[in-house]
GROMACS .gro file of C-alpha atoms in nm:
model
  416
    1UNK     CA    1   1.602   2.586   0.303
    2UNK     CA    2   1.629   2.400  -0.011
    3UNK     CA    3   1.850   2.114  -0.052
    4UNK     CA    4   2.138   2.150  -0.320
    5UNK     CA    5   2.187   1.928  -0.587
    6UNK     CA    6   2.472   1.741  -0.453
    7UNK     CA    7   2.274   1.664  -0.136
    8UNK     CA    8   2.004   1.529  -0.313
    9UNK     CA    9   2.223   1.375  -0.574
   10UNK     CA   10   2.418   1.156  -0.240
   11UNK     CA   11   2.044   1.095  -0.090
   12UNK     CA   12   1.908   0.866  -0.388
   13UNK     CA   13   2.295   0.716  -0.411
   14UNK     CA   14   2.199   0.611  -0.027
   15UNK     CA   15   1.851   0.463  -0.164
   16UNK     CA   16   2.007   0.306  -0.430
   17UNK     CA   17   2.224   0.066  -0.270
   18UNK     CA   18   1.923  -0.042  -0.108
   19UNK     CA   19   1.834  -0.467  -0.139
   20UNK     CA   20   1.526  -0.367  -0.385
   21UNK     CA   21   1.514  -0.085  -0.607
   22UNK     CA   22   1.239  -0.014  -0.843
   23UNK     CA   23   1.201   0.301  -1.062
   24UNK     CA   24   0.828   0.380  -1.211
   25UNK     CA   25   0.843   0.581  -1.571
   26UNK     CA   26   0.558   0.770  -1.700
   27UNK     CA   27   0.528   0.985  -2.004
   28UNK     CA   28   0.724   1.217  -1.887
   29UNK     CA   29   1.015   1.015  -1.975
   30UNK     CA   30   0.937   1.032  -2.330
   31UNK     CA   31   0.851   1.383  -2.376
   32UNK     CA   32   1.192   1.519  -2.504
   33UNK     CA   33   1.184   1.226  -2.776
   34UNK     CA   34   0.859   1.415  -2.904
   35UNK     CA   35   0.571   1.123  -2.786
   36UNK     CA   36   0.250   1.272  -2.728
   37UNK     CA   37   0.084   1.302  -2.368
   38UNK     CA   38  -0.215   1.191  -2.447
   39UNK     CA   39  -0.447   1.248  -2.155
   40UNK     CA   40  -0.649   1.512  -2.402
   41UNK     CA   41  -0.717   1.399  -2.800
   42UNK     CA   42  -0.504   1.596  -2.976
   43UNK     CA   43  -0.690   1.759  -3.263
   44UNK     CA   44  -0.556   1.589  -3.577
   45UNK     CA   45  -0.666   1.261  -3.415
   46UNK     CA   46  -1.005   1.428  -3.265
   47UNK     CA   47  -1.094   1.594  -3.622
   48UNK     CA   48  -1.081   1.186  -3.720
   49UNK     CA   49  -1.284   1.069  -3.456
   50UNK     CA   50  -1.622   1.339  -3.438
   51UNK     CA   51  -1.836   1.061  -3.517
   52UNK     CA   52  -1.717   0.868  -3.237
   53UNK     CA   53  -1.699   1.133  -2.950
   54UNK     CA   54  -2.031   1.294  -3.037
   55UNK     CA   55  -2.201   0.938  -3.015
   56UNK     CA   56  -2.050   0.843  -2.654
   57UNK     CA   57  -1.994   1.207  -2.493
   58UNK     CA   58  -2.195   1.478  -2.698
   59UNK     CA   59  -2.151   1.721  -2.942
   60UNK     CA   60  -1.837   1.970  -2.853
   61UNK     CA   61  -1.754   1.697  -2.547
   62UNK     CA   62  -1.328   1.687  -2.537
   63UNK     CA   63  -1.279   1.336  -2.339
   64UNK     CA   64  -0.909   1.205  -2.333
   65UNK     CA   65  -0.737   0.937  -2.569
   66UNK     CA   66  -0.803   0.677  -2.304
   67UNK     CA   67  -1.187   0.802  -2.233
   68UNK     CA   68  -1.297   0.737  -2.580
   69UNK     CA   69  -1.095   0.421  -2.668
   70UNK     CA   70  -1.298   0.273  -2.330
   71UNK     CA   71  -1.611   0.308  -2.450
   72UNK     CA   72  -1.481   0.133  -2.777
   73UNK     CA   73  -1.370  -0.125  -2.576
   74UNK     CA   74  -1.661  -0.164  -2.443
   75UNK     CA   75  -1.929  -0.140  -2.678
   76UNK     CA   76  -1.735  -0.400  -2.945
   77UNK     CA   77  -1.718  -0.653  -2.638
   78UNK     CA   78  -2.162  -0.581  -2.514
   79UNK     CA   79  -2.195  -0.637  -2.902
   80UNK     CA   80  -1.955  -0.917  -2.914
   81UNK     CA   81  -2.194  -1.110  -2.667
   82UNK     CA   82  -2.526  -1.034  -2.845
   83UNK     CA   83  -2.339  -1.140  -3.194
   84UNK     CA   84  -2.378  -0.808  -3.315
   85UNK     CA   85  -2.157  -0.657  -3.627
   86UNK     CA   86  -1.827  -0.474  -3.481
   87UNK     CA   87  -1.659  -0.413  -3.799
   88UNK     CA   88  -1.706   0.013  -3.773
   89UNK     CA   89  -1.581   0.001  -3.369
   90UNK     CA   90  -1.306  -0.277  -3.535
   91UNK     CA   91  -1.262   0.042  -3.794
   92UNK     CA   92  -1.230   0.347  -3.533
   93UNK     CA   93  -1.027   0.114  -3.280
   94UNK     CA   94  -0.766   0.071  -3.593
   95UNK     CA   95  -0.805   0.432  -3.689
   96UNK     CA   96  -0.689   0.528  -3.309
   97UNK     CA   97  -0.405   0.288  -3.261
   98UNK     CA   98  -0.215   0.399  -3.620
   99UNK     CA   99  -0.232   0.726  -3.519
  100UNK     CA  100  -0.091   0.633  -3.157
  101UNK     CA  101   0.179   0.434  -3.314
  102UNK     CA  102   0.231   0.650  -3.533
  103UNK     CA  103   0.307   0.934  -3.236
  104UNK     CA  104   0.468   0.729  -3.003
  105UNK     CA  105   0.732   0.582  -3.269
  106UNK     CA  106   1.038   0.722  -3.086
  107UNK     CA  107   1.268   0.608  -3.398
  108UNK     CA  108   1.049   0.837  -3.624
  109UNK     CA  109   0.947   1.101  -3.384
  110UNK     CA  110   1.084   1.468  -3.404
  111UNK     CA  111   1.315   1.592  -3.068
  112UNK     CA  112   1.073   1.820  -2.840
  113UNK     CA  113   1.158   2.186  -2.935
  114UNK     CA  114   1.263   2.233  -2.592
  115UNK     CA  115   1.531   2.015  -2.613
  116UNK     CA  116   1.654   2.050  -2.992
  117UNK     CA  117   1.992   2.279  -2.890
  118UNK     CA  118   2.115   1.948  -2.703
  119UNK     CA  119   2.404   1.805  -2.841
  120UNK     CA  120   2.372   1.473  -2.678
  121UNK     CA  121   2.008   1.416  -2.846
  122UNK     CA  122   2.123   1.533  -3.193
  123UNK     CA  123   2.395   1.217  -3.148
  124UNK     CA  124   2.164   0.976  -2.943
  125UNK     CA  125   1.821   1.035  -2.872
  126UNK     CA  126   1.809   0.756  -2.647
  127UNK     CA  127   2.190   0.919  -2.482
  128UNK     CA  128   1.949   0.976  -2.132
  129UNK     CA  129   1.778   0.649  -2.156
  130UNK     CA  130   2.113   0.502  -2.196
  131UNK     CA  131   2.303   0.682  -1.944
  132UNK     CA  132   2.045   0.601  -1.665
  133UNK     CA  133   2.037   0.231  -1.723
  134UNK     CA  134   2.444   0.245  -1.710
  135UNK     CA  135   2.398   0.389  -1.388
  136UNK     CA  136   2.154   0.179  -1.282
  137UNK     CA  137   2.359  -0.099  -1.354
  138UNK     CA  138   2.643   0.007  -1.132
  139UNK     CA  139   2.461  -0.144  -0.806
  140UNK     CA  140   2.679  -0.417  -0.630
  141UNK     CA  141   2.600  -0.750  -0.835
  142UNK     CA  142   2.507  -0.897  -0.473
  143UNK     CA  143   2.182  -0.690  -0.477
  144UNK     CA  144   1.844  -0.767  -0.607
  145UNK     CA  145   1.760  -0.692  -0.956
  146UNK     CA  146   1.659  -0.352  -1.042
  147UNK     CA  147   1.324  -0.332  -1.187
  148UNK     CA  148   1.246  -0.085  -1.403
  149UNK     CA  149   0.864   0.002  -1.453
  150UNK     CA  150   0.703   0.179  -1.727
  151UNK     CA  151   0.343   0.291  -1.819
  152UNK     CA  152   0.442   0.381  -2.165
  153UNK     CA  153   0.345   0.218  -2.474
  154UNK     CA  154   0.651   0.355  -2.704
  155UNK     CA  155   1.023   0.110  -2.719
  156UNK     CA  156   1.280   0.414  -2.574
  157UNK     CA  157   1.360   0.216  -2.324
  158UNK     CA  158   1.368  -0.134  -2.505
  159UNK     CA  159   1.598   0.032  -2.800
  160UNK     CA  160   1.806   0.191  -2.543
  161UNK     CA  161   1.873  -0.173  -2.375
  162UNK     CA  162   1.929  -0.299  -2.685
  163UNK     CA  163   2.186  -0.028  -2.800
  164UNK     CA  164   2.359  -0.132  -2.476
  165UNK     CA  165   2.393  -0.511  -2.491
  166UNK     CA  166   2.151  -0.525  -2.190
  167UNK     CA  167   1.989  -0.845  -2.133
  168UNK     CA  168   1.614  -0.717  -2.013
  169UNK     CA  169   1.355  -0.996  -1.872
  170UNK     CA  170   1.028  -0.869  -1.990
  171UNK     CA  171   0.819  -1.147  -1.964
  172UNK     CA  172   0.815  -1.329  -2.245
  173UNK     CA  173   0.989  -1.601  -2.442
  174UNK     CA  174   1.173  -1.708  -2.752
  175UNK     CA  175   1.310  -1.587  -3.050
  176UNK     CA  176   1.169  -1.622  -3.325
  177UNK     CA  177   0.785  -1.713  -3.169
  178UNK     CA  178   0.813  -1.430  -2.868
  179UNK     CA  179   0.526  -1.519  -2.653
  180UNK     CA  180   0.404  -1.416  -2.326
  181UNK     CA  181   0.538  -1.661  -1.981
  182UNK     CA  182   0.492  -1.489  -1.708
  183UNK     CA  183   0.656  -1.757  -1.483
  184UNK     CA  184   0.961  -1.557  -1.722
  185UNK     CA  185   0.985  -1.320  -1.449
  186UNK     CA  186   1.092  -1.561  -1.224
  187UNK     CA  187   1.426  -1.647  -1.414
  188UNK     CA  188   1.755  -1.483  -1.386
  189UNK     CA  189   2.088  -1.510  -1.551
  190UNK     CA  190   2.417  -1.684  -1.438
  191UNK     CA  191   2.731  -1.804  -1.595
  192UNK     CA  192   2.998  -2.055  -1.524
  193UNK     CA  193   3.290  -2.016  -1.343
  194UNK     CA  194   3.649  -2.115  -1.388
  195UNK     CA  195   3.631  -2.302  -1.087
  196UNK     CA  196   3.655  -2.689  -1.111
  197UNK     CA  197   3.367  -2.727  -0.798
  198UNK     CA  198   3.123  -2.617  -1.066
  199UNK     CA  199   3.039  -2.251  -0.866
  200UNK     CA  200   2.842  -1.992  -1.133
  201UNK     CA  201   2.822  -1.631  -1.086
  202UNK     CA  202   2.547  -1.413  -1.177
  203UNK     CA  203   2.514  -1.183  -1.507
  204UNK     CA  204   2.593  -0.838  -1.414
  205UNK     CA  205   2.401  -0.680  -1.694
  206UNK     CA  206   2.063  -0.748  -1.641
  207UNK     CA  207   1.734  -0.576  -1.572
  208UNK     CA  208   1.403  -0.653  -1.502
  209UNK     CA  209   1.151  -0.465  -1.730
  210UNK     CA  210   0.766  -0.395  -1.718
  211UNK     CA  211   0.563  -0.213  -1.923
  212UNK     CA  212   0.257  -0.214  -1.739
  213UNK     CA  213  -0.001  -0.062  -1.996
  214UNK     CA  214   0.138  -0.258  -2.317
  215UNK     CA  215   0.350  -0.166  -2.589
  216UNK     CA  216   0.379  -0.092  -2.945
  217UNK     CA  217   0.565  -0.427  -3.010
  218UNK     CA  218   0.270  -0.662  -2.839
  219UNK     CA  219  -0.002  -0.828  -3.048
  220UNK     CA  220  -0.296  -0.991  -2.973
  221UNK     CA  221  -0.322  -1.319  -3.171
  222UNK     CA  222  -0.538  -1.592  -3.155
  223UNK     CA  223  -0.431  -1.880  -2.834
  224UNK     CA  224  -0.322  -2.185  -2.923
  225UNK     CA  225  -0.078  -2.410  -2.781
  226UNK     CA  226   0.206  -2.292  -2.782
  227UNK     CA  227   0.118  -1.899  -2.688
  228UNK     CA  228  -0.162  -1.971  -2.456
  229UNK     CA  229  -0.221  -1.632  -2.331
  230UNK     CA  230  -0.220  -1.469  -2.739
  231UNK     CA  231  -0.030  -1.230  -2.671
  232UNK     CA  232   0.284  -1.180  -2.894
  233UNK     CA  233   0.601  -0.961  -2.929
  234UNK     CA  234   0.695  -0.869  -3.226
  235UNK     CA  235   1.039  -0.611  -3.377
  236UNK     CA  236   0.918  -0.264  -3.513
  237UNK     CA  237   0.981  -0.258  -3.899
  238UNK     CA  238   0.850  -0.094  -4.196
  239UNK     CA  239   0.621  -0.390  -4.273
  240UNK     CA  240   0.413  -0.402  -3.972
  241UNK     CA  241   0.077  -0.300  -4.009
  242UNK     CA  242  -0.184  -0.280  -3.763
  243UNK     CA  243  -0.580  -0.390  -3.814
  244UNK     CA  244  -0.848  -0.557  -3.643
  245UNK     CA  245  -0.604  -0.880  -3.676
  246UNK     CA  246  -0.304  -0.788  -3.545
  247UNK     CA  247  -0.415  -0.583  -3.279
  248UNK     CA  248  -0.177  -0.371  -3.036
  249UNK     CA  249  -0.186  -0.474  -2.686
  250UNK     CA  250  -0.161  -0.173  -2.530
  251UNK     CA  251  -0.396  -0.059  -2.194
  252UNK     CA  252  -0.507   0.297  -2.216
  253UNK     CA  253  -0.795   0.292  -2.016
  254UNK     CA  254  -0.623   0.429  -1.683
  255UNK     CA  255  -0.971   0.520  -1.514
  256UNK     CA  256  -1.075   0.213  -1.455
  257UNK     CA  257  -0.939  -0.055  -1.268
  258UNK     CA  258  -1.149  -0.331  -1.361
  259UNK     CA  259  -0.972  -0.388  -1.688
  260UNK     CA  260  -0.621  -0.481  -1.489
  261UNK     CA  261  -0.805  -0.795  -1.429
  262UNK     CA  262  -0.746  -0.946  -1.790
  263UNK     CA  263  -0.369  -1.073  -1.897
  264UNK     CA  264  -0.110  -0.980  -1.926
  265UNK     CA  265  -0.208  -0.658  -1.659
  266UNK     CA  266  -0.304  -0.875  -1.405
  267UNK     CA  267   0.038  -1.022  -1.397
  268UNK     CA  268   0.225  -0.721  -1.443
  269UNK     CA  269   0.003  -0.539  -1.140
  270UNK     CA  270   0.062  -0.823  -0.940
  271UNK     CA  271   0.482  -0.831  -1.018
  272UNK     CA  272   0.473  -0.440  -0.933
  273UNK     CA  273   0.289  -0.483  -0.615
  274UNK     CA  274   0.549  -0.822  -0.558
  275UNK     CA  275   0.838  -0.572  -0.560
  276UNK     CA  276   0.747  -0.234  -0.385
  277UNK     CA  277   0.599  -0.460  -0.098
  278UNK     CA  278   0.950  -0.606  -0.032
  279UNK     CA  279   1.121  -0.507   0.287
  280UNK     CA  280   1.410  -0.210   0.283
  281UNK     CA  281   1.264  -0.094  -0.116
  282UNK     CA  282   1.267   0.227  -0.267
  283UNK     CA  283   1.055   0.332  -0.544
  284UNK     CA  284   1.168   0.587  -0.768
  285UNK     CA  285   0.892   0.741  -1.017
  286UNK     CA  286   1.034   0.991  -1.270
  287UNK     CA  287   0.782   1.136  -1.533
  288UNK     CA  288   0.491   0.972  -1.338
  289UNK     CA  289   0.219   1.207  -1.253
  290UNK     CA  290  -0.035   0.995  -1.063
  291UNK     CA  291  -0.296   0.980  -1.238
  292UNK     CA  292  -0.359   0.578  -1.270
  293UNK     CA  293  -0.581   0.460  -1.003
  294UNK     CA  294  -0.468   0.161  -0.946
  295UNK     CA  295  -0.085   0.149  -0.940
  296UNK     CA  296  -0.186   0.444  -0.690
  297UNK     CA  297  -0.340   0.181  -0.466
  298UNK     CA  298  -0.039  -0.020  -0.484
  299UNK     CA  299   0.200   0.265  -0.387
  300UNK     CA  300  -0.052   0.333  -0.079
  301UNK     CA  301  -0.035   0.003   0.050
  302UNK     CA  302   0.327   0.006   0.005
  303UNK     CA  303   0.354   0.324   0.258
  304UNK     CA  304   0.233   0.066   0.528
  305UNK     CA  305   0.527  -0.069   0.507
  306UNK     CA  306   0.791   0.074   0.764
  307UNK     CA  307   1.104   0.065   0.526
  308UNK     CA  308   0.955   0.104   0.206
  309UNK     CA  309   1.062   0.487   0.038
  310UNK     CA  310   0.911   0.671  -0.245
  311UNK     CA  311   1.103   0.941  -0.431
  312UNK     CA  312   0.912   1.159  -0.688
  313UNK     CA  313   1.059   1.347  -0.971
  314UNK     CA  314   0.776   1.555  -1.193
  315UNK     CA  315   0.838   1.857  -1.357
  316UNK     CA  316   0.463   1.940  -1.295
  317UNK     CA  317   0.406   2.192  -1.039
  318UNK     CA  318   0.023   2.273  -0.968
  319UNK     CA  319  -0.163   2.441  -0.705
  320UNK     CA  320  -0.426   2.220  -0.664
  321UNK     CA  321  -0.457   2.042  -0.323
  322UNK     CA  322  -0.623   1.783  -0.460
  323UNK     CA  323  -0.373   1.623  -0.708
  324UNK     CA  324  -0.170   1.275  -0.603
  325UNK     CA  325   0.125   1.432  -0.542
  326UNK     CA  326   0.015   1.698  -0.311
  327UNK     CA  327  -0.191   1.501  -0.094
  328UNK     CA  328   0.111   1.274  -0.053
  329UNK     CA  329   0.321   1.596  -0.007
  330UNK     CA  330   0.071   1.664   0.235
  331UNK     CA  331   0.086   1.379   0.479
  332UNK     CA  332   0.438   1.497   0.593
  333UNK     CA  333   0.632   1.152   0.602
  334UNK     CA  334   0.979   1.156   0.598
  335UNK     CA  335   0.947   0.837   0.366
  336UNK     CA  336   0.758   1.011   0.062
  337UNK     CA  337   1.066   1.216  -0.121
  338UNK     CA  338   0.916   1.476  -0.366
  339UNK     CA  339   1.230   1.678  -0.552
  340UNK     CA  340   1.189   2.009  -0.607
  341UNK     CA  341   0.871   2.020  -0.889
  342UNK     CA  342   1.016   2.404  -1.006
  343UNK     CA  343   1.386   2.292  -1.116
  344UNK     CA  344   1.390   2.091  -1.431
  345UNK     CA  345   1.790   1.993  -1.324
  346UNK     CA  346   1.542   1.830  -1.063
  347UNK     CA  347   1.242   1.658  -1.217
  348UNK     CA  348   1.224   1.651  -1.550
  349UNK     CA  349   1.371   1.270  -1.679
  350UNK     CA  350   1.699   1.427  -1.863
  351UNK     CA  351   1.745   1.677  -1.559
  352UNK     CA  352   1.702   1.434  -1.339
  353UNK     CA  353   1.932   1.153  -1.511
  354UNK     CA  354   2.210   1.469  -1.584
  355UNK     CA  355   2.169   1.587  -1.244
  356UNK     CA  356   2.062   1.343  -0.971
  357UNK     CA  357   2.112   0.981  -1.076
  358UNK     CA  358   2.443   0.917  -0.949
  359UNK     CA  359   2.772   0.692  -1.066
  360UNK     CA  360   2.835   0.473  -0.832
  361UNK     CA  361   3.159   0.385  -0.962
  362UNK     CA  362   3.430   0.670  -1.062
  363UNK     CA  363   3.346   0.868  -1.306
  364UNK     CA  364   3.684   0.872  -1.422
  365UNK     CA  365   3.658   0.505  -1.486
  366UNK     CA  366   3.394   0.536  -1.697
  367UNK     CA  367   3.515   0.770  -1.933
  368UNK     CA  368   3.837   0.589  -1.946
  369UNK     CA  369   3.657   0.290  -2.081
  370UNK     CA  370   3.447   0.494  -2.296
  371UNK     CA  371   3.763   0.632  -2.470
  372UNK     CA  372   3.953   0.312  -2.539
  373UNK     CA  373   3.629   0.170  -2.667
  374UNK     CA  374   3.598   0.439  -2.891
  375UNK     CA  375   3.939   0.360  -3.005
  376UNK     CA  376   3.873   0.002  -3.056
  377UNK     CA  377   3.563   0.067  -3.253
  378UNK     CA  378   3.594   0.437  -3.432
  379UNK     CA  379   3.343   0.523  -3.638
  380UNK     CA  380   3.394   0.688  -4.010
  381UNK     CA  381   3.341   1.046  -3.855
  382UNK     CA  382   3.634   1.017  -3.616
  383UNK     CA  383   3.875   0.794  -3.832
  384UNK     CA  384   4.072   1.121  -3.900
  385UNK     CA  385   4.063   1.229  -3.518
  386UNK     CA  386   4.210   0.877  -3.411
  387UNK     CA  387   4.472   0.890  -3.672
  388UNK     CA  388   4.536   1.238  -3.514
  389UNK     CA  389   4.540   1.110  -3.198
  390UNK     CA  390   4.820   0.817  -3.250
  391UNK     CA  391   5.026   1.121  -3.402
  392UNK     CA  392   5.022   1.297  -3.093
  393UNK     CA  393   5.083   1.025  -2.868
  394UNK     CA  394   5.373   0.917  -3.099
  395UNK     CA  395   5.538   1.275  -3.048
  396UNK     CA  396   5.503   1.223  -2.678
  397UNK     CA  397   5.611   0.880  -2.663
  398UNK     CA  398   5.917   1.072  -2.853
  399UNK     CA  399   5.948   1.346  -2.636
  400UNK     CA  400   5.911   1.115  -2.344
  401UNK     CA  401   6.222   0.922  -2.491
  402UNK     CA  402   6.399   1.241  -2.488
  403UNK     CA  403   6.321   1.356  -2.141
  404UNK     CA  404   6.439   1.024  -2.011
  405UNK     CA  405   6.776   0.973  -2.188
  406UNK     CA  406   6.822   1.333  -2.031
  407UNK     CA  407   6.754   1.200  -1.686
  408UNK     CA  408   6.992   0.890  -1.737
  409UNK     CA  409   7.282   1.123  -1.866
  410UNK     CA  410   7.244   1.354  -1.561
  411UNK     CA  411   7.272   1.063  -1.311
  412UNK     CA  412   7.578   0.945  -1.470
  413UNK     CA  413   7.781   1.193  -1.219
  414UNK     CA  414   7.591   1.083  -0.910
  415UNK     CA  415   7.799   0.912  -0.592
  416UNK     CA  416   7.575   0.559  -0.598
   0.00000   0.00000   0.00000
């Protein structure tokens, strides 16, 4: 018998208040925005790039985004090392990563067509992104910090953070020179107290954030001394361009594991496997469908581990017995969760963050704050509504008078 929602909704509450929580994001979690899943070449891109697929996989071949940008890779470094010219795989590599940015611009993207009756997206497109990391935030201050994975190149996450005020350590440092310290990682955030014995508490809105394959908003620029890794983060604007000089760091090449040797991957693997190997963790993955070989691995050796838990949430049912997920659904362990792959409410990223995520405060609280905020700071489109609104609590306040002068007048007659 199938579990309800509710059961399943008060399950991952009980894994949540675990001491370390991590959740793992894959594309899925960007599909309703409109990014591209780009484990085929999508044929605008591949009508662009013939010349390149016919030379490294044959006439009529269809490799995947990351397939072909590999053996780009690739061939510019062999030629690299024999001094050989790389300005036409400098050219293609270019060619490739506009169009990606292009796609995976979540600010500029169009709303999947599946979800473009949703009210909530029409207001917010990043209202899901938002509402899990408010959730997420609700776990007793006491606890670990979350960490929230991603193997997505595109910023919903980062904008949604921002929109929130959310303080996210992502691994680098700075402000106006962002530049990649991983010993960043290692910091948190604490404030004073009031107390005179000098005691500080800790920041309560604060999350650890990865994104393990890159992102549109890292550049590789030359080391020097004060960014000795050359890697750089940069804001999105209108003005950015990207060519062989400013060149995205992002990691598509998900085949092959080799490549997680180089910074900043290395690091990030290594701060992934750091906190699903912890004692009494939970890993989460939503929108994940297993098809990176090594943060696989990592997740394997973390089932060795007595009190480590992974929950999966992919809206991608298949009925092949060899995929990830089915061989893991296939080893019967109480300790691998897979949600039902049929219901959307289930796992798809906004059914699951509608659906399952749970508040683990009172809801009622919440939308009692969001109210007077929304008093506090109306915008233009409600200015009318809040006038409205102090009109009707002015009758009641009114009518309230009323009611109790009535009260006092009855009482007048009572034997006390």
């Amino acid at each position: 018998m199938s579990e309800t929602i509710e059961s399943t909704k008060l399950k991952v509450k009980k894994y949540l208040e675990l001491e370390n929580v991590s959740f793992l994001f894959g594309a899925g979690s960007s599909f309703h925005l409109g990014a591209p899943i780009i484990r085929t070449i999508p044929q605008p891109l591949k009508d662009q790039c013939l010349v390149e697929i016919t030379r490294y996989f044959g006439e009529g071949a269809d490799p995947s985004y990351e397939d072909l940008f590999n053996c780009l890779q690739a061939d510019r470094y062999l030629k690299e090392m024999k001094k050989e010219d790389v300005s036409s795989l400098n050219a293609s590599m270019v060619k490739m990563q506009k169009w990606l940015f292009a796609q995976c611009d979540t600010n500029k993207t169009s709303i999947h067509s599946l979800y473009s009756s949703d009210s909530k997206l029409q207001k917010n497109r990043y209202h899901y992104h938002e509402i899990l990391v408010k959730k997420l935030l609700q776990r007793p201050v006491h606890l670990r910090r979350a960490n929230l994975f991603t193997t997505n190149y595109d910023m919903a996450f980062d904008y949604a953070l921002d929109n929130l005020g959310v303080h996210y350590i992502n691994g680098f440092m700075g402000v106006h020179n962002r530049c990649f310290r991983p010993e960043v990682y290692d910091y948190d955030l604490y404030y004073p107290g009031q107390s005179a014995i000098g005691k500080v508490h800790r920041a309560e809105k604060v999350l650890r954030y990865y994104k393990m394959h890159g992102s549109l908003s890292w550049v590789s620029t030359p080391p020097n001394v004060s960014n000795t890794y050359g890697i750089k983060e940069i804001p999105l604007n209108d003005n950015f361009t990207i060519d062989e000089n400013n060149e995205i760091m992002i990691y598509p090449c998900v085949s092959k594991k080799s490549f997680t040797l180089d910074l900043p991957y290395s690091e990030l693997f290594r701060q992934f496997s750091q906190a699903i190997n912890q004692p009494q963790s939970v890993l989460i993955c939503v929108g994940y469908s297993f098809y990176d070989e090594h943060i696989n691995d990592i997740i394997k050796q973390a089932l060795s581990i007595p009190s480590f838990t992974l929950i999966i949430a992919n809206f991608a049912p298949t009925a092949d017995p060899e995929s990830e997920i089915e061989k893991l659904k296939a080893l019967g362990d109480k300790r691998i969760i897979i949600l039902d792959q049929t219901a959307s409410d289930q796992s798809t990223f906004v059914g699951f963050v509608d659906k399952i995520m749970p508040d683990l405060y009172e809801e009622d609280e919440i939308v009692y704050i969001a109210e007077t905020m929304g008093k506090i700071y109306p915008t233009k489109k409600n200015d009318q509504d809040v006038e409205g609104n102090d009109a009707i609590t002015h009758d009641k306040t009114v009518e309230s008078d009323s009611n109790t002068k009535q009260i006092s007048d009855s009482t007048d007659d009572l034997p006390f």
